[in-house]
Short mmCIF file of C-alpha atoms in Angstrom, two decimals:
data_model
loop_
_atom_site.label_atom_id
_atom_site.label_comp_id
_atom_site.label_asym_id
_atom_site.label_seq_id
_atom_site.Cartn_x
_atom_site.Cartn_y
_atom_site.Cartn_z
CA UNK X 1 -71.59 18.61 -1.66
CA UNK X 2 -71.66 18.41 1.80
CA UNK X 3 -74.26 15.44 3.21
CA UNK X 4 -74.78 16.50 6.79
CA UNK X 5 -76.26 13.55 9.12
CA UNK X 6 -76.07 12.35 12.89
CA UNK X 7 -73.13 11.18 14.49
CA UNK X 8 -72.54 9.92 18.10
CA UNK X 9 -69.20 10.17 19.73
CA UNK X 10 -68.14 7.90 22.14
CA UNK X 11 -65.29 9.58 24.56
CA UNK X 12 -65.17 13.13 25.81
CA UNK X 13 -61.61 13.28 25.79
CA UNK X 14 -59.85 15.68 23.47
CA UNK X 15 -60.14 13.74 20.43
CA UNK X 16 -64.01 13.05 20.83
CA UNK X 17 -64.58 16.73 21.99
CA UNK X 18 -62.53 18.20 18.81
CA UNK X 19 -64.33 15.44 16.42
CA UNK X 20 -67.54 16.49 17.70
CA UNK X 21 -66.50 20.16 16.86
CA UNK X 22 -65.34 19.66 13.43
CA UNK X 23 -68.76 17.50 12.42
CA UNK X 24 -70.78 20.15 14.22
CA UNK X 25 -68.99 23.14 11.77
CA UNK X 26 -69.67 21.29 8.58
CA UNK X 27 -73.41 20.72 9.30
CA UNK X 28 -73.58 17.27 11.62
CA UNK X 29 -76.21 17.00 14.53
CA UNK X 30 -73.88 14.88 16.78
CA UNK X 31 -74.01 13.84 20.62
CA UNK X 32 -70.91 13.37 22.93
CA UNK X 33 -71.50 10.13 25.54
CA UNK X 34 -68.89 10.14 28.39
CA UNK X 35 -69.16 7.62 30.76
CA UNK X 36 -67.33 9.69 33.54
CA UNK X 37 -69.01 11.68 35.36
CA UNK X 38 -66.80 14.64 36.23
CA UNK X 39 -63.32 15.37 34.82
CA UNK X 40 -60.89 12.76 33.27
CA UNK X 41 -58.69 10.87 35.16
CA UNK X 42 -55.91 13.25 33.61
CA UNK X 43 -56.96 16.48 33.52
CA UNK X 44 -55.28 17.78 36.24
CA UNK X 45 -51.91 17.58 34.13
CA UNK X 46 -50.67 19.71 31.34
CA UNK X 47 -50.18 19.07 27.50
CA UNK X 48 -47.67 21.02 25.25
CA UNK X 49 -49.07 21.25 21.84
CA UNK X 50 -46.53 21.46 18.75
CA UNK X 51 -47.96 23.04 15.54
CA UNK X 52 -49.52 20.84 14.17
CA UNK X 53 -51.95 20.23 16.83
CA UNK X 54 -52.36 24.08 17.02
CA UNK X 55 -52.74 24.15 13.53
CA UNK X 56 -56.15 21.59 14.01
CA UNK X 57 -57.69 23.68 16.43
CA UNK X 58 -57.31 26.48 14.24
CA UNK X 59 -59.21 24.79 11.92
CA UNK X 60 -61.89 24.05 14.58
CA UNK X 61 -62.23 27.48 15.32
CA UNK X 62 -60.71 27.12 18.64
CA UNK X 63 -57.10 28.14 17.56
CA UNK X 64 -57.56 31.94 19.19
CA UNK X 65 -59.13 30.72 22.57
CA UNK X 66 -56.38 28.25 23.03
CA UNK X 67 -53.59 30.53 22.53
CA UNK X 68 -55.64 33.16 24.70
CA UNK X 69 -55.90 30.27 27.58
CA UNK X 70 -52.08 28.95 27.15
CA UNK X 71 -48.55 29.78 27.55
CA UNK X 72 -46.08 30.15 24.39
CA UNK X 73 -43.09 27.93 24.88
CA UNK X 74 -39.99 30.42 24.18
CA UNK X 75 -37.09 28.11 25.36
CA UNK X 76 -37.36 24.16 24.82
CA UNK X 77 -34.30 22.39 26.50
CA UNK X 78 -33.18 19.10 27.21
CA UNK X 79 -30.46 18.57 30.32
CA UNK X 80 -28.74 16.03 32.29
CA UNK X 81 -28.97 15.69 35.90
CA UNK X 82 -26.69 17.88 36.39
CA UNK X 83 -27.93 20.09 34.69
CA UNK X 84 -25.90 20.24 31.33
CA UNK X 85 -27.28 21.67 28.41
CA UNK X 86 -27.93 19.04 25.85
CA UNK X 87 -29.75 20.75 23.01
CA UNK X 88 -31.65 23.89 23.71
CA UNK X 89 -33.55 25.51 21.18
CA UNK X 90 -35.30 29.31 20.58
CA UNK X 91 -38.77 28.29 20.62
CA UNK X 92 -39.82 31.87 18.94
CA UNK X 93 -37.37 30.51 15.94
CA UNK X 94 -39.85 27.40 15.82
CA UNK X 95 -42.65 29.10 15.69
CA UNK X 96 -41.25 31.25 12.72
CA UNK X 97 -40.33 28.01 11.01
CA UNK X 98 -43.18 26.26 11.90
CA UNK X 99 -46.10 29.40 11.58
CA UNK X 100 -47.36 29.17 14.81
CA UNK X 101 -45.81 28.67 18.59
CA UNK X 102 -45.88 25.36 20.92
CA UNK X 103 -48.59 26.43 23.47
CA UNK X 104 -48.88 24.29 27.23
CA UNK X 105 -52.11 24.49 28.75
CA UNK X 106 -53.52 22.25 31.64
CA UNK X 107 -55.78 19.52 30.37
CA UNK X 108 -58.72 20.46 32.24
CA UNK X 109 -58.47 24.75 30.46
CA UNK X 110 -58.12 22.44 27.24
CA UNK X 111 -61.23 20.16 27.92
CA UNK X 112 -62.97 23.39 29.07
CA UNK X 113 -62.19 24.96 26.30
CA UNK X 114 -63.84 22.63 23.51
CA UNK X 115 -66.64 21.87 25.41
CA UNK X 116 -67.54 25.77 25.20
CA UNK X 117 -67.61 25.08 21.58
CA UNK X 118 -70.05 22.15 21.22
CA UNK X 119 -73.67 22.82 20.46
CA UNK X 120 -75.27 20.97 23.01
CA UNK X 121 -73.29 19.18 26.48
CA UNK X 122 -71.63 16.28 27.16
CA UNK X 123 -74.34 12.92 27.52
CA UNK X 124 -72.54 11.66 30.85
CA UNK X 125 -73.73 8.37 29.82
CA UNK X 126 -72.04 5.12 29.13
CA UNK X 127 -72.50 3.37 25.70
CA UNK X 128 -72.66 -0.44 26.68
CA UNK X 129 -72.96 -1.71 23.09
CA UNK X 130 -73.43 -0.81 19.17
CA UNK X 131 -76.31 -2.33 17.67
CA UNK X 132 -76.67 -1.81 13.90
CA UNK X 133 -76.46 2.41 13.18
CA UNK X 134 -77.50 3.26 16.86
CA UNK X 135 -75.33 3.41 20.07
CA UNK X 136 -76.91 1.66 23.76
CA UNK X 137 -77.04 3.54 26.82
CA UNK X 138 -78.78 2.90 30.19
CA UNK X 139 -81.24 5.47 28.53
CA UNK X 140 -82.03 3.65 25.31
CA UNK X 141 -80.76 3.16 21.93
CA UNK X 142 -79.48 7.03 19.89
CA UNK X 143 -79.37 6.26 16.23
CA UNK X 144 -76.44 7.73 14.01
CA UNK X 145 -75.23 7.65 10.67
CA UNK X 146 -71.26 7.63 11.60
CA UNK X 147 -70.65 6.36 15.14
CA UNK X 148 -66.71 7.65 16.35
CA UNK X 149 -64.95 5.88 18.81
CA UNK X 150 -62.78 7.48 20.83
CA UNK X 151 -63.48 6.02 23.65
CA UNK X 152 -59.37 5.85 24.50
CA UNK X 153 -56.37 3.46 24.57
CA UNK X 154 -58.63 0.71 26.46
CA UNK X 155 -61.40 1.18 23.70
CA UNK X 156 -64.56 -1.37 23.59
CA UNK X 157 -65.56 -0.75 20.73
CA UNK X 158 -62.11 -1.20 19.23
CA UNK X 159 -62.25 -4.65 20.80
CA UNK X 160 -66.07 -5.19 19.49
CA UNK X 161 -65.16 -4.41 15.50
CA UNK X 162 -61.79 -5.74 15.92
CA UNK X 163 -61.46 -8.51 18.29
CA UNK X 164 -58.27 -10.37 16.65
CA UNK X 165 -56.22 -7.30 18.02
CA UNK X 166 -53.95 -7.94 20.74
CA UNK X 167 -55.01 -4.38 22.08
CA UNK X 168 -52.70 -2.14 23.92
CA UNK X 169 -49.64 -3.09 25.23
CA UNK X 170 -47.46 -1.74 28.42
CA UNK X 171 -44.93 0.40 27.06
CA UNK X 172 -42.71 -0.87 30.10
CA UNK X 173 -42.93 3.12 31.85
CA UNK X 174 -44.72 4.84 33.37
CA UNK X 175 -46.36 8.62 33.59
CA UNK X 176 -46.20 10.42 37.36
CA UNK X 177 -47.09 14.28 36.94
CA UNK X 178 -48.64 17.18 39.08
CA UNK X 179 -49.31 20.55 38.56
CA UNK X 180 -48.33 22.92 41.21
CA UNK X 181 -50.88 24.29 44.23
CA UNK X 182 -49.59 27.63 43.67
CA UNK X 183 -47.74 30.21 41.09
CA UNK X 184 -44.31 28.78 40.43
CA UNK X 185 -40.79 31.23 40.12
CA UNK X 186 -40.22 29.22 37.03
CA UNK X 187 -40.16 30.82 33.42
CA UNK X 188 -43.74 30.42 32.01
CA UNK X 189 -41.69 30.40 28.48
CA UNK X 190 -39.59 27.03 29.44
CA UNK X 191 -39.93 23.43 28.20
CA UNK X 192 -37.62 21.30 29.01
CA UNK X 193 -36.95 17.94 29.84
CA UNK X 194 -34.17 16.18 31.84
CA UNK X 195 -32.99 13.01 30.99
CA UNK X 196 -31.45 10.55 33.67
CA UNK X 197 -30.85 6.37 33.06
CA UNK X 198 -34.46 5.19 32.31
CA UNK X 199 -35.87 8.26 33.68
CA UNK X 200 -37.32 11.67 32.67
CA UNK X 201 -37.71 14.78 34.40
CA UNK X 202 -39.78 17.39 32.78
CA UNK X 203 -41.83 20.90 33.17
CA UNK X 204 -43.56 23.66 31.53
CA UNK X 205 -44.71 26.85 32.76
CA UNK X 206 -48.83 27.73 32.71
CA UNK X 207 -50.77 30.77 31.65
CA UNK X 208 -51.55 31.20 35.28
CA UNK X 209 -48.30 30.90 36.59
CA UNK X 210 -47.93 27.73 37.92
CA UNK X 211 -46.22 24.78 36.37
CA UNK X 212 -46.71 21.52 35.47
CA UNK X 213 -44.15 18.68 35.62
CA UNK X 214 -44.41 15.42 35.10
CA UNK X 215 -41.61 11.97 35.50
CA UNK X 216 -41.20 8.89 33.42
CA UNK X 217 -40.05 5.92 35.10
CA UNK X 218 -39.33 2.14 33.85
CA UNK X 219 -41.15 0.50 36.58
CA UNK X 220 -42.95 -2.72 36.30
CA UNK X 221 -46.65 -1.76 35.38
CA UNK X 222 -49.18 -1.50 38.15
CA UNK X 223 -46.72 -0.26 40.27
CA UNK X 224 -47.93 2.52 42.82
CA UNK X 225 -46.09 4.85 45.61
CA UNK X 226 -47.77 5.19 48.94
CA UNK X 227 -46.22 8.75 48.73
CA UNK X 228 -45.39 9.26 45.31
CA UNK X 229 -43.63 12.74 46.39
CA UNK X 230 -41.09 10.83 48.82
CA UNK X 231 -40.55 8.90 46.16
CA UNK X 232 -39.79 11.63 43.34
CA UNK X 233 -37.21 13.38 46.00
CA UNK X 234 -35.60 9.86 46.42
CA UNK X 235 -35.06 9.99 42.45
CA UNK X 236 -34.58 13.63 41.64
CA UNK X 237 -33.45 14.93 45.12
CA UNK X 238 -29.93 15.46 43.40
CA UNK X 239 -30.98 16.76 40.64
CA UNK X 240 -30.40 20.31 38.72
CA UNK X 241 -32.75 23.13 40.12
CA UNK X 242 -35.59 23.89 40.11
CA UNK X 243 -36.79 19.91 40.56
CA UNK X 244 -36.77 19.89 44.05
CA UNK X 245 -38.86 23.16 44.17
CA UNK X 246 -41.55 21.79 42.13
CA UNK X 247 -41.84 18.77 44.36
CA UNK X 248 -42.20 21.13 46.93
CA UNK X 249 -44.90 23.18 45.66
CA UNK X 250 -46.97 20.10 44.91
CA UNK X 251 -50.23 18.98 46.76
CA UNK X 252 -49.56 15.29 47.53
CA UNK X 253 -53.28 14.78 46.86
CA UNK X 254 -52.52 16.36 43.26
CA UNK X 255 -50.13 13.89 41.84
CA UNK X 256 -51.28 11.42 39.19
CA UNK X 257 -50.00 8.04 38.39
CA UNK X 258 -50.46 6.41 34.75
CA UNK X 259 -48.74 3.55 32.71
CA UNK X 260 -48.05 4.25 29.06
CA UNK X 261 -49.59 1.49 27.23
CA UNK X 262 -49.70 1.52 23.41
CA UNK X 263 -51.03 -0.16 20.50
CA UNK X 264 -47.97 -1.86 19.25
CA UNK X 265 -49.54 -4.05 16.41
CA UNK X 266 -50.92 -1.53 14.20
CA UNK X 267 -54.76 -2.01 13.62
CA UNK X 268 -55.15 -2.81 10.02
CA UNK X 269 -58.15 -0.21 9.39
CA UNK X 270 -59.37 2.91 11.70
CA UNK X 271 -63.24 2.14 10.15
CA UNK X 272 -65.56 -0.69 10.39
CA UNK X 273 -68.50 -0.11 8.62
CA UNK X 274 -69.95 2.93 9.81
CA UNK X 275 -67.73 3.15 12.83
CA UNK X 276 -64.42 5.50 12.47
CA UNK X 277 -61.77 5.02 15.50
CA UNK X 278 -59.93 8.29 16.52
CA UNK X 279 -57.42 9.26 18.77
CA UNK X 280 -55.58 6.56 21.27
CA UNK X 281 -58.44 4.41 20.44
CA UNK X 282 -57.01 3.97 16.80
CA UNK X 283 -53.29 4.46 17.43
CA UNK X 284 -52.29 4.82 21.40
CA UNK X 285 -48.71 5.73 21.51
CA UNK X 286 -45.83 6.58 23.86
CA UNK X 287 -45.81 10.24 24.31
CA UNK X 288 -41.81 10.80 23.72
CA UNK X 289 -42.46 12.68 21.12
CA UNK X 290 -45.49 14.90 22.50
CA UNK X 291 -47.67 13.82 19.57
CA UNK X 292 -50.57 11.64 21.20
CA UNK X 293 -52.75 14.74 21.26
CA UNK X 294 -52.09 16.44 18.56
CA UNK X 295 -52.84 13.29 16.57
CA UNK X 296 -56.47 12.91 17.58
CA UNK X 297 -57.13 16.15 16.82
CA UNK X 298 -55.42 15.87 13.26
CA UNK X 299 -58.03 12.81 12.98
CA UNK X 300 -61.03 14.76 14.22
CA UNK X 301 -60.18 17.69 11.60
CA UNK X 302 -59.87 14.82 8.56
CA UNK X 303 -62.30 13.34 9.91
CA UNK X 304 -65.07 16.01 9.67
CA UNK X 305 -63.41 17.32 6.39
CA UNK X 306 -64.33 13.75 4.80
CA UNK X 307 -67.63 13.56 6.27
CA UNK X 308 -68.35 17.48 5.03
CA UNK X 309 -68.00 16.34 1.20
CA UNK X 310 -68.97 12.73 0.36
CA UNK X 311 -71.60 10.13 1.15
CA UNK X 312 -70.45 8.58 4.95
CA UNK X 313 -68.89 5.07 3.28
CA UNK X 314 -66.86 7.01 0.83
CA UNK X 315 -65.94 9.75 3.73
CA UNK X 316 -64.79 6.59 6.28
CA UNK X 317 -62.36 5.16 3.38
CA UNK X 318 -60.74 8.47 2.87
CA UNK X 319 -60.36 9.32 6.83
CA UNK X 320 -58.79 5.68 7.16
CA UNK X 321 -56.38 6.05 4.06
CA UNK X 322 -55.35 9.81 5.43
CA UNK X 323 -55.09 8.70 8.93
CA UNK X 324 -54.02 5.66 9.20
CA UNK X 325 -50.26 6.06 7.02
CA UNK X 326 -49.42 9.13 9.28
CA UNK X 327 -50.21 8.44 13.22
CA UNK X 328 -49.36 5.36 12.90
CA UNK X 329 -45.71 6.17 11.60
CA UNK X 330 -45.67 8.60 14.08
CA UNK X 331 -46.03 5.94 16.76
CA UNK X 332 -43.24 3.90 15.92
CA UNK X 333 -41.64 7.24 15.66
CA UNK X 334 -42.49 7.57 19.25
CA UNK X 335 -41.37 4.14 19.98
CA UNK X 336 -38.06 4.49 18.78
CA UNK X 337 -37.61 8.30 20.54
CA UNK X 338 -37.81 6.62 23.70
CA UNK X 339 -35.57 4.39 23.17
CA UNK X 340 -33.22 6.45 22.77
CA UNK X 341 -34.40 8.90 25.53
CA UNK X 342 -35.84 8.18 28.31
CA UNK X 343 -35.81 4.20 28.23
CA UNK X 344 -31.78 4.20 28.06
CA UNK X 345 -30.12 2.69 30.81
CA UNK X 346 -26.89 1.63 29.34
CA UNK X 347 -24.21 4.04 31.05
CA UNK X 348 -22.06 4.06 27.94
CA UNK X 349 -24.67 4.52 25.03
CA UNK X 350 -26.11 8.00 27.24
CA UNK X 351 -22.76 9.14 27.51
CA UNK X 352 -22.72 8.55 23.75
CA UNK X 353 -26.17 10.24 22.94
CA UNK X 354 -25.31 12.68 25.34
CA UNK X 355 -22.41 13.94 23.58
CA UNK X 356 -23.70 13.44 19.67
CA UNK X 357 -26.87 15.96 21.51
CA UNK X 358 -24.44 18.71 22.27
CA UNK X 359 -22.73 18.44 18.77
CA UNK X 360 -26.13 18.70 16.88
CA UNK X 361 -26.45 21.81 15.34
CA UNK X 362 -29.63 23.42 16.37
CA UNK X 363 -30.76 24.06 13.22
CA UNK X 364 -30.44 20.00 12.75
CA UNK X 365 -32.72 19.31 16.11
CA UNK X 366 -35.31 21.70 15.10
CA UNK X 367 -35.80 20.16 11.41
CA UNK X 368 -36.18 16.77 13.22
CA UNK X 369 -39.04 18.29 15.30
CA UNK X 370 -40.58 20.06 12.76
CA UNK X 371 -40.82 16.64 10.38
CA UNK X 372 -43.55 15.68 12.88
CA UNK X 373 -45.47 19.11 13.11
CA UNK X 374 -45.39 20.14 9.07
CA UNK X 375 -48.87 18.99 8.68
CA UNK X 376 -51.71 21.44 7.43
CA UNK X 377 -55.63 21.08 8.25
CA UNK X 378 -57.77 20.90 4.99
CA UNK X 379 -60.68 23.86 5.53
CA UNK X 380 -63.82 22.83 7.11
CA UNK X 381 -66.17 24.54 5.61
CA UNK X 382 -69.29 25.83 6.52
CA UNK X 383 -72.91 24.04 5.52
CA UNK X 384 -73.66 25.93 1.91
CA UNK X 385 -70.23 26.60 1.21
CA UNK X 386 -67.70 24.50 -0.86
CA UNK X 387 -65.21 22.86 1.00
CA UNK X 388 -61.54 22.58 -0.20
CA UNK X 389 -58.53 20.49 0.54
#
């Protein structure tokens, strides 16, 4: 029987947005506290969303207006600098495998997009402190009977309920990415990535014709460009086309700079007490494998699923045991991916990886990206109605 209640959410990213959502369907009165007072700091980038992830929104009734506002990835390729095909895969043979396509949408169409669906906006307020069952603000204390944090990989509140963690680590790269002034000449069906010796090159077309691309360096962290676009042509000048293009369709004052960190000690529970963690607050992890997303919003569906059919303590202990197993195998997942992507530097072991790439079937490559994606949403049902797994 579904128990209804008040929730706040702390973070407005994706994961606190879609967690909001899901508690909202099943009968919740929640409120959404960002401390930002505009956009985040990466929504002018894009996000690729594998099926799983696609597959959550569906259940959040936000599956149609996502693949309305994005762009079905046909073609998903990785190359060398030179542009040699290492694997490249039919991405309408995915989405027959998997049920549904990869969609890329820029960040901000995505945060748009779920805040259209909450009940009531965005509190752009910051939550200083938990005291008991109500979350502090500079406007006063809003009780709640589940409080979410997903307040992101630099979480307070993970470091207030568990404050043995280390907390996030630097992944030892770094994220530099743009999306282009203008419409692009590039396929709006293409994903692919380019890998070089501990760095990545990679793009994806957008609904609206432009594209997004993005680079991965292994750069100490806290390192920053004074023109991060001389900079890209100094790496990727001699690369394959159309790299140089998209440098040169980019706004200078567009280009965002991030270090990957990532919780590398696993947290040993995503709940304390009444509190659930979600998203890169619980389980921050290298995106190699394009699954940072699409794990919060996995969390915010089981997350309102649990909280739709049993009192909140019993709810928290099944979204912990559901959650936890899962993204956090995924992260090491991640982990590992990079190693062997991106993060190589070792002339030799590319050349090796390079060639075992091209002799993978692609029937081989695409079950090792569907293992990742095979998940399936419970239903969220409705206040009245009975819910089912």
């Amino acid at each position: 029987m579904p128990t209804g209640g008040s929730a706040a959410v702390v973070g407005g990213g994706i994961g606190g947005l879609a967690a909001a959502i899901g508690l909202s369907r099943v009968g919740w009165q929640v409120t959404v506290f960002e401390r930002l007072p505009g956009e985040l700091d990466d929504a002018g980038s894009g996000i690729s969303l594998a099926a799983n992830g696609v597959r959550a929104l569906d259940a959040l009734g936000a599956g149609d207006a996502l693949r309305a506002a994005g762009c079905f990835q046909r073609t998903v390729s990785t190359r060398s600098p030179r542009g040699t095909w290492l694997a490249r895969m039919d991405g309408a043979e995915l989405e027959r495998v998997a049920g549904t396509p990869i969609v890329g949408i820029a960040r901000y169409e995505l945060h748009r997009l779920l805040r259209s669906l909450l009940p009531s906006p965005v509190v752009r307020d910051e939550v200083t402190a938990v005291e008991g069952n109500a979350v502090v603000t500079s406007s006063g204390r809003h009780k709640a009977d589940v409080i979410v944090a997903a307040d992101g990989v630099n979480s307070r509140l993970r470091k207030r309920f568990f404050p043995a963690h280390p907390g996030p680590v630097y992944s030892g790269s770094a994220v530099i990415r743009a999306i282009t002034t203008e419409p692009f000449p590039l396929s709006s069906s293409d994903f692919n990535l380019t890998w070089g010796r501990g760095v990545e090159f990679g793009y994806i077309g957008l609904a609206d014709g432009r594209a997004e691309w993005h680079a991965v360096l292994s750069i100490p962290a806290g390192t920053r460009y004074p023109d991060p676009i001389a900079e890209m042509r100094r790496r990727f000048g001699s690369w394959h086309e159309p790299i140089t293009e998209l440098l040169d369709a980019t706004d200078p004052e567009a280009v965002l700079h991030h270090d990957v960190y990532e919780l590398v000690t696993p947290l040993p529970s995503y709940v304390s007490g009444r509190v659930a963690l979600l998203g890169d607050a619980a389980h921050a992890m290298q995106p190699n494998l394009g699954q940072g997303a699409c794990q919060a919003l996995e969390d915010a569906v089981t997350l309102a699923h649990a909280l739709s059919s049993a009192d909140p303590d019993a709810a928290l202990t099944r979204y912990d045991a559901e959650r936890r197993p899962r993204s956090q195998a995924i992260a090491r997942a991640a982990r590992q991916t990079g190693r062997m992507g991106q993060q190589l530097t070792n002339p030799a072991a590319i050349a090796v990886r390079n060639l075992a790439f091209r002799a993978m079937p692609t029937t081989v490559l695409a079950r090792s990206m569907l293992r990742y994606t095979r998940w399936q949403p419970p239903i969220l049902a409705t206040p009245g109605a009975n819910p089912q797994s």
